[in-house]
C-alpha cells in the first residue's frame, strides 16, 4: 500500500469507526462517497445514520451518495492530516466535491476525532518524509535577511535530490539540485534521516566522513536553526534525558614508503604488483623490502593476477556494530581469500565478494577484481572481487 | 652499501577516524541537571528513614538501601565549604586555568558535599568553614558547569 506523509488512505478509512462520535451524529443521515485516485487509492462509502456508521469499500460506481469527494490519494491523505489545506486543494481543483463542500467541512470535524498517522519507529522514517515537512517547519523569524540555497544529494532508499531555497523570510523546497548552491550536502538518505530523528549524531557523521559538505561550511552549520526540530509522527514526547556527546576526529596519514608504494602505484593502474624473494621465490603481497623468512633484500617486482582463485572464505550473517559509529554492515557479506594467478600460495589477499555472488560461492572458484570508477592509489581502489564465471569455475 | 631509493612510488594515504564518546547522565542525573539549567535550583534526594539528604542524586540510600529516587527536596544555593584542594597544573581537559580551588560544598539542607570550583577568593586565603554561594552559568551546556562556580557570600 503506497504511503503518503507516513500513512495510507486505507488506514484512514480503517480507523474511521474508532474515530466516530455517535453522540454527535444522532441527527445526521448522510452517505458520503470517496474516490481517491492513483496508487494506494480506491473507492469508499461511509453511511452515517442516526448515530451509526458503516464504512465499505466500493468496486465500480459510487451510488446513493448524497455527496462525493474526488481527489488523488496523496491530496486525500495530506488534507486529512492537515498537511495540505482543504481550501487550497479545493481551489486548485485537486479536490472536488459533488455536493456541498461547506456542509462537509463543518460536519466531519464534529462527528470524527481527527485522524492521527500511526506511530512510526524512528528508523522507518525516510529522508523523503522529512524533506516533505521542511517548509512547514521553517521559522521565518530566525531566517531574517538570510538568502541561501541548500542542496541535498541523498543516496539510497527514500533519498533523492532536493534544493531548499531560503529567501525573504520564505522557504521553498524543490526537487533536483539548483545551480549555484550556497552549500551542497551529500550523504546516504538513511544517514540524513538518522540525523533528523536523532539516532545519528551530526558531528559524528561529518567527522567520520559519512557527510560530504561542499561550499559554505558555516552555512551548513547554521541551517538547523532555521527549522523547528523534526518530530517523528505519532511519537510521544519523552522525558528529557541528558546525554553528552563529544566526538574527537583523528586525522591519519600513512606513508607507504617506496616498496609498498609500488603496490599502490600498481593498484592505481589496476595491476597487482608483488615482489619476489630471490631466495625462496615467494611473491610478497603487499611487497616488503626484505623477505622475513630468508632475511634478504627483495628487488624484483612481478605482476600477479588480476584474476585469482578462492582458497577459503567467511560468510557473515550477523555483523557486529562498528564500535565507533554503531553502524551495522549489510548482511550477509562474504570475505574471501584469493590467491592471485602467479602468486605463491600463502600470499592470499583478503577482499569482499560481490553480494550477488555469495549464493554461488565455492572454494576454488575463479574470481576477478572489481575496481572503483576512479582509482587514486588507495586501498579503496579495489572494491572487491566477483565470480569469473565466463571462464567456468568449479 | 648505499641504498638506491626511488621515491616516485611513495604514497601518503590520508584517513580520518571519528571517536564518538557518549556519557549518559542517567534519569536522576538528567533531572538534577535540568533543575540547575532551567530553574537555577539545586535538588537533592532525601532518605526519610535515615533523614539523610544526598547530592548529587542517587537512587538508593547508601545506609538503609531505601529507594529514594522520587523523594526530591530542594536545597539551598548556599552552603559551607567543608574541604578543598588547589589545582595548580593546567591541562586541556580541565575546566579552568590554574591555579583554582576545587572545593567540597555542603549545601544548606544536604548531608553530602558537592564538588565544585570556588572562585572570588585567593587560593592562599581560602579555608574550610567559609560560606559560599552558587553562581549559575549564563550559557548552559547540560553539564554540572551550568553552575559556573561558587563564591564566598
Coordinates of C-alpha atoms in Angstrom, one line a residue:
Chain A
X1 CA 0.0 0.0 0.0
X2 CA 1.5 3.3 -1.0
X3 CA 2.3 5.7 1.8
X4 CA 1.8 9.4 1.7
X5 CA 3.0 11.6 4.6
X6 CA 3.7 8.4 6.5
X7 CA 0.3 6.7 6.2
X8 CA -2.1 5.2 3.7
X9 CA -5.6 6.0 2.5
X10 CA -6.7 2.6 3.7
X11 CA -5.6 3.3 7.2
X12 CA -7.7 6.5 7.3
X13 CA -10.8 4.5 6.5
X14 CA -9.9 1.6 8.7
X15 CA -9.7 3.9 11.7
X16 CA -13.0 5.7 10.9
X17 CA -15.2 3.6 13.2
X18 CA -12.8 4.2 16.1
X19 CA -12.8 7.9 15.5
X20 CA -16.6 8.1 15.1
X21 CA -18.5 10.1 17.7
X22 CA -22.1 8.6 17.7
X23 CA -23.5 11.1 20.2
X24 CA -22.6 13.9 17.8
X25 CA -24.2 12.2 14.8
X26 CA -27.6 11.5 16.2
X27 CA -29.3 13.9 13.8
X28 CA -27.1 13.0 10.8
X29 CA -28.4 11.0 7.9
X30 CA -25.9 11.0 5.0
X31 CA -23.9 8.8 2.7
X32 CA -20.6 10.1 1.6
X33 CA -18.7 8.7 -1.3
X34 CA -14.9 8.9 -1.6
X35 CA -12.8 8.4 -4.6
X36 CA -9.1 8.6 -4.2
X37 CA -7.2 8.1 -7.5
X38 CA -3.6 7.0 -8.0
X39 CA -1.5 4.4 -6.2
X40 CA -2.9 3.4 -2.8
X41 CA -6.3 4.9 -3.7
X42 CA -9.7 3.3 -4.2
X43 CA -13.4 4.0 -3.5
X44 CA -15.1 4.0 -0.2
X45 CA -18.6 4.8 1.1
X46 CA -19.4 6.0 4.6
X47 CA -23.0 5.8 5.6
X48 CA -23.9 7.7 8.7
X49 CA -27.4 7.3 10.0
X50 CA -28.7 8.3 13.4
X51 CA -25.5 7.7 15.3
X52 CA -24.3 4.7 13.4
X53 CA -21.5 4.4 10.9
X54 CA -20.9 1.9 8.2
X55 CA -17.7 2.1 6.1
X56 CA -17.4 0.0 3.0
X57 CA -15.1 -0.3 0.0
X58 CA -16.8 0.1 -3.3
X59 CA -16.0 -1.6 -6.5
X60 CA -17.4 0.2 -9.6
X61 CA -19.6 3.2 -9.3
X62 CA -20.4 5.1 -6.1
X63 CA -24.2 5.1 -5.9
X64 CA -26.7 6.5 -3.5
X65 CA -24.3 9.1 -2.1
X66 CA -25.6 12.5 -1.1
X67 CA -22.2 13.9 -1.6
X68 CA -19.0 12.6 -3.1
X69 CA -15.3 13.6 -2.8
X70 CA -12.9 13.1 -5.6
X71 CA -9.2 13.6 -5.2
X72 CA -5.9 11.8 -5.6
X73 CA -4.6 9.6 -2.9
X74 CA -1.8 12.0 -1.8
X75 CA -4.0 15.0 -1.5
X76 CA -6.6 13.0 0.4
X77 CA -4.0 11.9 3.0
X78 CA -2.5 15.4 3.1
X79 CA -5.8 17.1 3.7
X80 CA -6.8 14.5 6.3
X81 CA -3.6 15.1 8.2
X82 CA -3.8 18.9 7.8
X83 CA -0.6 18.9 5.8
X84 CA -2.5 20.3 2.8
X85 CA -5.1 23.0 3.3
X86 CA -8.6 21.8 2.3
X87 CA -9.4 25.2 0.8
X88 CA -6.2 25.2 -1.2
X89 CA -6.9 21.7 -2.5
X90 CA -10.5 22.8 -3.4
X91 CA -9.4 26.0 -5.2
X92 CA -6.6 24.2 -7.1
X93 CA -9.2 21.6 -8.2
X94 CA -7.0 18.8 -6.7
X95 CA -10.0 18.0 -4.6
X96 CA -13.5 18.2 -6.0
X97 CA -16.7 17.8 -4.0
X98 CA -20.0 16.9 -5.6
X99 CA -22.5 18.3 -3.2
X100 CA -22.0 20.9 -0.6
X101 CA -18.3 21.2 0.4
X102 CA -19.0 23.7 3.2
X103 CA -21.5 21.4 4.8
X104 CA -18.9 18.6 4.8
X105 CA -16.2 20.8 6.3
X106 CA -18.4 21.6 9.2
X107 CA -19.9 18.2 9.7
X108 CA -16.8 15.9 9.5
X109 CA -14.7 17.5 12.3
X110 CA -17.9 17.3 14.5
X111 CA -18.6 13.6 14.1
X112 CA -15.0 12.3 13.9
X113 CA -12.0 12.8 16.1
X114 CA -9.0 13.9 14.0
X115 CA -7.0 11.2 12.2
X116 CA -3.5 10.8 13.5
X117 CA -0.9 8.9 11.5
X118 CA 0.2 5.7 13.1
X119 CA 3.3 6.0 15.2
X120 CA 6.4 5.1 13.2
X121 CA 9.6 3.7 14.5
X122 CA 12.3 6.3 14.1
X123 CA 14.1 4.1 11.7
X124 CA 11.1 3.7 9.4
X125 CA 11.1 7.4 8.7
X126 CA 12.7 8.2 5.3
X127 CA 14.6 11.2 4.2
X128 CA 11.8 11.9 1.8
X129 CA 9.2 12.0 4.7
X130 CA 11.4 14.5 6.5
X131 CA 12.1 16.8 3.5
X132 CA 8.4 16.9 2.9
X133 CA 7.9 18.6 6.3
X134 CA 10.8 21.1 5.8
X135 CA 8.7 24.1 4.5
X136 CA 6.2 23.6 7.3
X137 CA 8.9 23.5 10.0
X138 CA 10.5 26.7 8.6
X139 CA 11.0 29.5 11.2
X140 CA 10.9 32.8 9.3
X141 CA 11.8 34.8 12.4
X142 CA 15.1 33.0 12.6
X143 CA 15.9 33.5 8.9
X144 CA 15.5 37.2 8.6
X145 CA 17.8 38.6 5.9
X146 CA 19.1 35.1 5.1
X147 CA 19.4 34.2 1.4
X148 CA 20.8 30.8 0.6
X149 CA 20.2 27.7 -1.5
X150 CA 21.0 24.4 0.1
X151 CA 21.3 21.2 -1.9
X152 CA 20.8 17.8 -0.6
X153 CA 22.0 14.8 -2.5
X154 CA 20.7 11.8 -0.6
X155 CA 21.6 8.4 -2.0
X156 CA 19.7 5.1 -1.4
X157 CA 16.2 4.2 -0.5
X158 CA 13.9 7.1 0.4
X159 CA 16.5 9.5 -0.9
X160 CA 16.7 11.9 -3.8
X161 CA 18.0 15.3 -4.7
X162 CA 16.4 18.5 -3.3
X163 CA 17.2 22.2 -3.2
X164 CA 16.0 24.2 -0.3
X165 CA 15.7 27.9 -1.1
X166 CA 15.6 30.4 1.8
X167 CA 15.0 34.0 0.8
X168 CA 13.0 37.0 2.1
X169 CA 11.8 35.1 5.1
X170 CA 10.4 32.3 3.0
X171 CA 11.4 28.7 2.4
X172 CA 10.7 26.6 -0.7
X173 CA 11.7 23.0 -1.4
X174 CA 12.3 21.9 -5.0
X175 CA 13.1 18.6 -6.5
X176 CA 16.6 18.4 -8.1
X177 CA 19.7 20.3 -7.5
X178 CA 19.8 24.0 -8.4
X179 CA 23.0 25.8 -9.6
X180 CA 24.6 27.6 -8.0
X181 CA 24.2 26.4 -4.5
X182 CA 25.4 28.1 -1.3
X183 CA 26.2 24.7 0.1
X184 CA 25.7 21.1 -1.0
X185 CA 25.5 18.2 1.3
X186 CA 26.0 14.6 0.1
X187 CA 25.2 11.6 2.2
X188 CA 23.2 8.4 2.4
X189 CA 19.5 9.0 2.8
X190 CA 19.4 6.9 5.9
X191 CA 22.2 9.0 7.4
X192 CA 20.2 12.1 6.8
X193 CA 17.1 10.5 8.3
X194 CA 19.1 9.3 11.3
X195 CA 20.5 12.7 12.0
X196 CA 17.0 14.3 11.8
X197 CA 15.4 11.8 14.2
X198 CA 18.3 11.9 16.5
X199 CA 19.7 8.4 16.1
X200 CA 22.9 9.6 14.4
X201 CA 24.9 12.5 15.8
X202 CA 25.6 15.1 13.1
X203 CA 29.1 15.8 14.2
X204 CA 30.0 12.1 14.2
X205 CA 28.5 11.7 10.8
X206 CA 30.6 14.5 9.5
X207 CA 33.8 13.7 11.2
X208 CA 33.7 10.1 10.1
X209 CA 33.2 11.2 6.5
X210 CA 29.6 10.0 6.2
X211 CA 28.6 13.5 5.2
X212 CA 30.3 15.5 2.5
X213 CA 29.8 19.2 2.5
X214 CA 30.7 21.3 -0.5
X215 CA 30.5 25.1 -0.4
X216 CA 29.9 27.3 2.6
X217 CA 30.6 25.2 5.7
X218 CA 29.3 27.9 8.1
X219 CA 26.0 28.0 6.2
X220 CA 25.7 24.2 6.5
X221 CA 26.1 24.5 10.3
X222 CA 23.6 27.3 10.5
X223 CA 20.7 25.6 8.6
X224 CA 19.4 23.7 11.6
X225 CA 18.3 26.9 13.4
X226 CA 16.0 28.0 10.6
X227 CA 13.8 25.0 11.1
X228 CA 11.9 23.5 14.0
X229 CA 13.1 20.1 15.1
X230 CA 11.6 17.2 13.1
X231 CA 9.3 15.1 15.2
X232 CA 8.5 11.5 14.2
X233 CA 4.8 11.3 13.5
X234 CA 2.8 9.9 16.4
X235 CA 5.8 9.9 18.8
X236 CA 5.0 10.9 22.3
X237 CA 7.3 13.4 23.9
X238 CA 9.7 11.5 26.2
X239 CA 11.1 12.8 29.4
X240 CA 14.2 14.8 28.6
X241 CA 17.3 12.8 29.3
X242 CA 20.8 14.3 29.2
X243 CA 23.5 12.6 27.3
X244 CA 26.7 14.3 26.5
X245 CA 28.4 13.5 23.2
X246 CA 31.9 14.5 22.3
X247 CA 33.5 13.4 19.0
X248 CA 37.2 13.6 18.5
X249 CA 38.3 13.5 15.0
X250 CA 41.7 12.0 14.4
X251 CA 43.5 12.7 11.1
X252 CA 45.6 9.8 9.9
X253 CA 48.4 9.7 7.5
X254 CA 50.1 6.6 6.4
X255 CA 53.3 6.8 4.4
X256 CA 53.8 3.7 2.3
X257 CA 57.5 4.1 1.6
X258 CA 58.9 3.2 -1.8
X259 CA 58.3 -0.5 -1.7
X260 CA 54.7 -0.8 -0.6
X261 CA 54.2 2.4 -2.7
X262 CA 54.8 0.3 -5.8
X263 CA 51.8 -1.8 -4.7
X264 CA 49.6 1.2 -4.6
X265 CA 51.0 2.6 -7.7
X266 CA 50.1 -0.7 -9.4
X267 CA 46.6 -0.6 -7.9
X268 CA 46.1 2.8 -9.4
X269 CA 46.8 1.2 -12.8
X270 CA 44.6 -1.7 -11.8
X271 CA 47.5 -4.1 -11.5
X272 CA 48.7 -6.2 -8.7
X273 CA 52.5 -5.9 -8.2
X274 CA 54.2 -8.3 -5.8
X275 CA 57.9 -8.6 -5.2
X276 CA 59.6 -11.9 -5.5
X277 CA 62.2 -13.1 -3.0
X278 CA 65.4 -14.1 -4.8
X279 CA 66.0 -16.9 -2.3
X280 CA 62.7 -18.6 -1.7
X281 CA 60.8 -17.3 -4.7
X282 CA 57.7 -16.3 -2.8
X283 CA 55.7 -13.3 -4.2
X284 CA 55.2 -11.0 -1.3
X285 CA 51.8 -9.3 -1.2
X286 CA 51.9 -6.5 -0.4
X287 CA 55.6 -6.1 -1.3
X288 CA 58.1 -5.7 1.5
X289 CA 61.6 -4.5 1.4
X290 CA 63.0 -7.7 3.0
X291 CA 61.8 -11.3 2.9
X292 CA 61.2 -12.0 6.6
X293 CA 61.8 -15.8 6.0
X294 CA 65.1 -15.6 4.2
X295 CA 66.3 -12.2 5.5
X296 CA 67.4 -11.0 2.2
X297 CA 66.6 -7.8 0.3
X298 CA 63.9 -8.2 -2.3
X299 CA 64.1 -6.2 -5.5
X300 CA 62.3 -8.0 -8.4
X301 CA 58.7 -6.9 -9.0
X302 CA 56.3 -9.2 -10.8
X303 CA 52.7 -8.6 -11.8
X304 CA 50.3 -11.2 -10.5
X305 CA 46.6 -11.7 -11.2
X306 CA 44.5 -9.9 -12.0
X307 CA 42.3 -13.0 -11.7
X308 CA 42.7 -15.5 -8.9
X309 CA 41.2 -18.4 -7.1
X310 CA 39.3 -18.5 -3.8
X311 CA 41.1 -20.7 -1.3
X312 CA 38.6 -20.2 1.5
X313 CA 36.0 -17.7 2.7
X314 CA 33.8 -16.4 5.5
X315 CA 30.2 -15.5 5.1
X316 CA 29.0 -13.2 7.8
X317 CA 25.3 -13.3 8.6
X318 CA 25.3 -11.4 11.9
X319 CA 27.6 -8.4 11.7
X320 CA 28.8 -6.7 14.9
X321 CA 28.2 -3.0 15.0
X322 CA 31.1 -0.7 14.3
X323 CA 32.3 0.2 17.7
X324 CA 32.9 3.8 16.6
X325 CA 29.7 4.7 14.9
X326 CA 27.2 1.9 15.9
X327 CA 26.5 1.3 12.2
X328 CA 26.0 -2.3 11.1
X329 CA 27.0 -3.6 7.7
X330 CA 24.5 -5.0 5.4
X331 CA 24.5 -8.8 5.7
X332 CA 25.2 -11.3 4.5
X333 CA 28.6 -10.3 3.3
X334 CA 31.5 -12.6 2.3
X335 CA 35.2 -12.1 2.9
X336 CA 37.2 -14.3 0.5
X337 CA 40.9 -15.2 0.5
X338 CA 42.2 -15.1 -3.1
X339 CA 45.5 -16.4 -4.4
X340 CA 46.1 -14.3 -7.4
X341 CA 47.3 -16.1 -10.6
X342 CA 51.1 -16.4 -10.4
X343 CA 51.3 -15.6 -6.7
X344 CA 52.6 -18.1 -4.2
X345 CA 50.1 -20.0 -2.1
X346 CA 50.4 -18.3 1.2
X347 CA 50.2 -14.8 -0.1
X348 CA 46.4 -14.6 -0.4
X349 CA 44.7 -11.3 -0.4
X350 CA 41.6 -10.8 1.7
X351 CA 38.7 -9.0 0.0
X352 CA 35.0 -8.7 -0.1
X353 CA 33.0 -10.7 -2.6
X354 CA 30.2 -9.0 -4.6
X355 CA 27.0 -9.6 -2.7
X356 CA 25.0 -11.2 -5.6
X357 CA 27.7 -13.8 -6.0
X358 CA 27.5 -15.2 -2.4
X359 CA 25.0 -18.0 -3.1
X360 CA 27.3 -19.4 -5.8
X361 CA 30.5 -19.1 -3.9
X362 CA 32.6 -22.2 -3.6
X363 CA 36.2 -23.0 -2.6
X364 CA 38.3 -23.0 -5.7
X365 CA 36.0 -20.5 -7.5
X366 CA 37.7 -18.2 -10.1
X367 CA 37.3 -14.5 -9.3
X368 CA 38.2 -11.2 -11.0
X369 CA 38.8 -7.9 -9.4
X370 CA 36.1 -5.1 -9.2
X371 CA 37.8 -1.7 -9.3
X372 CA 36.5 1.7 -8.3
X373 CA 35.4 4.0 -11.1
X374 CA 38.3 6.3 -10.3
X375 CA 41.5 4.8 -8.9
X376 CA 43.7 7.1 -6.9
X377 CA 46.3 4.7 -5.5
X378 CA 44.4 3.9 -2.3
X379 CA 43.2 0.8 -0.6
X380 CA 39.7 1.9 -1.6
X381 CA 40.5 1.4 -5.3
X382 CA 39.9 -2.4 -5.1
X383 CA 36.3 -2.7 -4.1
X384 CA 36.4 -6.4 -4.1
X385 CA 36.1 -9.4 -6.4
X386 CA 33.3 -11.1 -8.3
X387 CA 32.9 -14.6 -9.7
X388 CA 34.6 -15.0 -13.0
X389 CA 32.1 -17.4 -14.5
X390 CA 32.6 -16.9 -18.2
X391 CA 35.8 -18.8 -17.8
X392 CA 34.0 -21.5 -16.0
X393 CA 34.5 -22.0 -12.3
X394 CA 34.5 -25.2 -10.4
Chain B
X1 CA 76.2 -0.5 0.7
X2 CA 74.2 2.7 0.0
X3 CA 70.6 2.2 -0.8
X4 CA 69.3 3.3 -4.1
X5 CA 66.0 4.8 -3.3
X6 CA 63.5 5.9 -5.8
X7 CA 60.7 7.9 -4.3
X8 CA 58.4 8.1 -7.2
X9 CA 56.2 5.4 -5.8
X10 CA 55.9 6.8 -2.3
X11 CA 52.4 7.4 -1.3
X12 CA 50.8 9.0 1.7
X13 CA 47.3 7.6 2.4
X14 CA 45.1 10.0 4.2
X15 CA 42.4 8.8 6.6
X16 CA 40.1 10.2 9.1
X17 CA 38.8 8.5 12.2
X18 CA 36.0 9.7 14.4
X19 CA 35.9 8.7 18.0
X20 CA 32.5 9.4 19.4
X21 CA 32.1 9.4 23.1
X22 CA 28.9 9.4 24.9
X23 CA 28.1 9.9 28.6
X24 CA 24.6 9.4 29.8
X25 CA 23.7 11.4 32.9
X26 CA 21.1 8.8 33.9
X27 CA 17.4 9.6 34.7
X28 CA 18.1 11.1 38.1
X29 CA 21.2 12.9 36.8
X30 CA 19.2 14.4 34.0
X31 CA 16.6 15.8 36.4
X32 CA 19.3 17.1 38.6
X33 CA 21.0 18.9 35.7
X34 CA 17.7 20.2 34.2
X35 CA 16.7 21.7 37.5
X36 CA 20.0 23.6 37.6
X37 CA 19.8 24.6 33.9
X38 CA 16.1 25.7 33.8
X39 CA 15.2 26.7 37.3
X40 CA 18.5 27.6 38.8
X41 CA 17.8 25.2 41.7
X42 CA 19.9 22.5 43.2
X43 CA 17.9 19.4 44.1
X44 CA 18.8 16.5 46.4
X45 CA 17.2 13.2 47.3
X46 CA 16.2 12.5 50.8
X47 CA 16.0 9.2 52.6
X48 CA 13.1 9.6 55.1
X49 CA 14.0 6.6 57.4
X50 CA 17.6 7.9 57.8
X51 CA 16.8 11.6 57.4
X52 CA 19.9 12.0 55.2
X53 CA 19.8 14.1 52.0
X54 CA 22.1 13.2 49.1
X55 CA 23.5 15.4 46.4
X56 CA 24.4 14.6 43.7
X57 CA 21.3 12.4 43.4
X58 CA 21.4 8.7 44.0
X59 CA 18.7 6.1 43.5
X60 CA 19.1 4.3 46.8
X61 CA 20.1 5.4 50.3
X62 CA 23.7 4.2 51.0
X63 CA 22.8 3.3 54.6
X64 CA 19.5 1.5 54.5
X65 CA 19.0 0.8 50.8
X66 CA 15.6 2.5 50.7
X67 CA 14.7 3.5 47.2
X68 CA 14.7 7.3 47.3
X69 CA 14.5 8.1 43.6
X70 CA 11.3 10.1 43.8
X71 CA 11.9 11.9 47.1
X72 CA 13.3 15.1 45.7
X73 CA 14.0 18.0 48.0
X74 CA 15.2 21.5 47.1
X75 CA 18.5 22.5 48.7
X76 CA 19.8 26.0 49.3
X77 CA 22.1 27.5 46.7
X78 CA 24.4 28.5 49.6
X79 CA 26.5 26.2 51.8
X80 CA 29.6 25.6 53.7
X81 CA 33.0 24.9 52.2
X82 CA 33.9 21.7 54.1
X83 CA 37.1 20.8 52.2
X84 CA 39.1 21.9 49.3
X85 CA 42.3 21.5 47.2
X86 CA 44.1 23.9 44.9
X87 CA 44.6 22.7 41.4
X88 CA 48.0 24.0 40.3
X89 CA 48.6 22.3 37.0
X90 CA 47.0 23.0 33.7
X91 CA 45.7 20.5 31.1
X92 CA 43.5 20.7 28.1
X93 CA 40.6 18.7 29.8
X94 CA 40.4 20.9 32.9
X95 CA 37.6 23.4 33.1
X96 CA 39.6 26.4 34.4
X97 CA 43.0 27.9 34.2
X98 CA 45.2 27.0 37.2
X99 CA 45.5 27.8 39.9
X100 CA 41.9 27.3 41.0
X101 CA 40.2 26.0 44.1
X102 CA 38.3 22.7 43.8
X103 CA 36.0 22.7 46.9
X104 CA 33.6 20.4 48.5
X105 CA 30.5 22.3 49.4
X106 CA 27.8 21.1 51.8
X107 CA 24.8 22.9 50.6
X108 CA 22.1 24.0 53.1
X109 CA 19.8 21.1 53.6
X110 CA 22.2 18.5 52.3
X111 CA 24.2 15.9 54.2
X112 CA 26.8 15.1 51.5
X113 CA 29.1 17.6 49.8
X114 CA 29.0 18.6 46.2
X115 CA 32.4 19.1 44.5
X116 CA 32.7 22.3 42.5
X117 CA 35.0 25.2 41.8
X118 CA 35.3 28.1 44.2
X119 CA 36.3 31.5 42.8
X120 CA 36.4 35.0 44.1
X121 CA 38.9 34.2 46.8
X122 CA 42.7 33.9 46.6
X123 CA 43.8 30.3 46.9
X124 CA 46.2 31.5 49.7
X125 CA 43.3 32.9 51.8
X126 CA 40.8 30.0 51.4
X127 CA 40.0 27.9 54.4
X128 CA 37.4 25.3 55.3
X129 CA 34.3 26.6 57.0
X130 CA 33.6 29.7 54.9
X131 CA 30.2 30.2 53.5
X132 CA 29.9 30.1 49.7
X133 CA 27.0 30.5 47.2
X134 CA 26.4 29.2 43.7
X135 CA 26.8 31.4 40.7
X136 CA 24.8 29.9 37.8
X137 CA 26.2 30.0 34.3
X138 CA 24.6 32.3 31.7
X139 CA 25.3 29.9 28.9
X140 CA 24.2 26.4 29.8
X141 CA 25.8 23.3 28.5
X142 CA 23.8 20.5 30.1
X143 CA 26.6 19.8 32.5
X144 CA 27.4 20.4 36.1
X145 CA 29.2 23.6 34.8
X146 CA 25.7 25.1 34.5
X147 CA 26.7 26.1 38.0
X148 CA 29.6 28.2 36.8
X149 CA 31.3 28.3 40.3
X150 CA 30.8 29.0 43.9
X151 CA 32.0 32.2 45.6
X152 CA 32.2 33.5 49.1
X153 CA 28.9 35.0 50.4

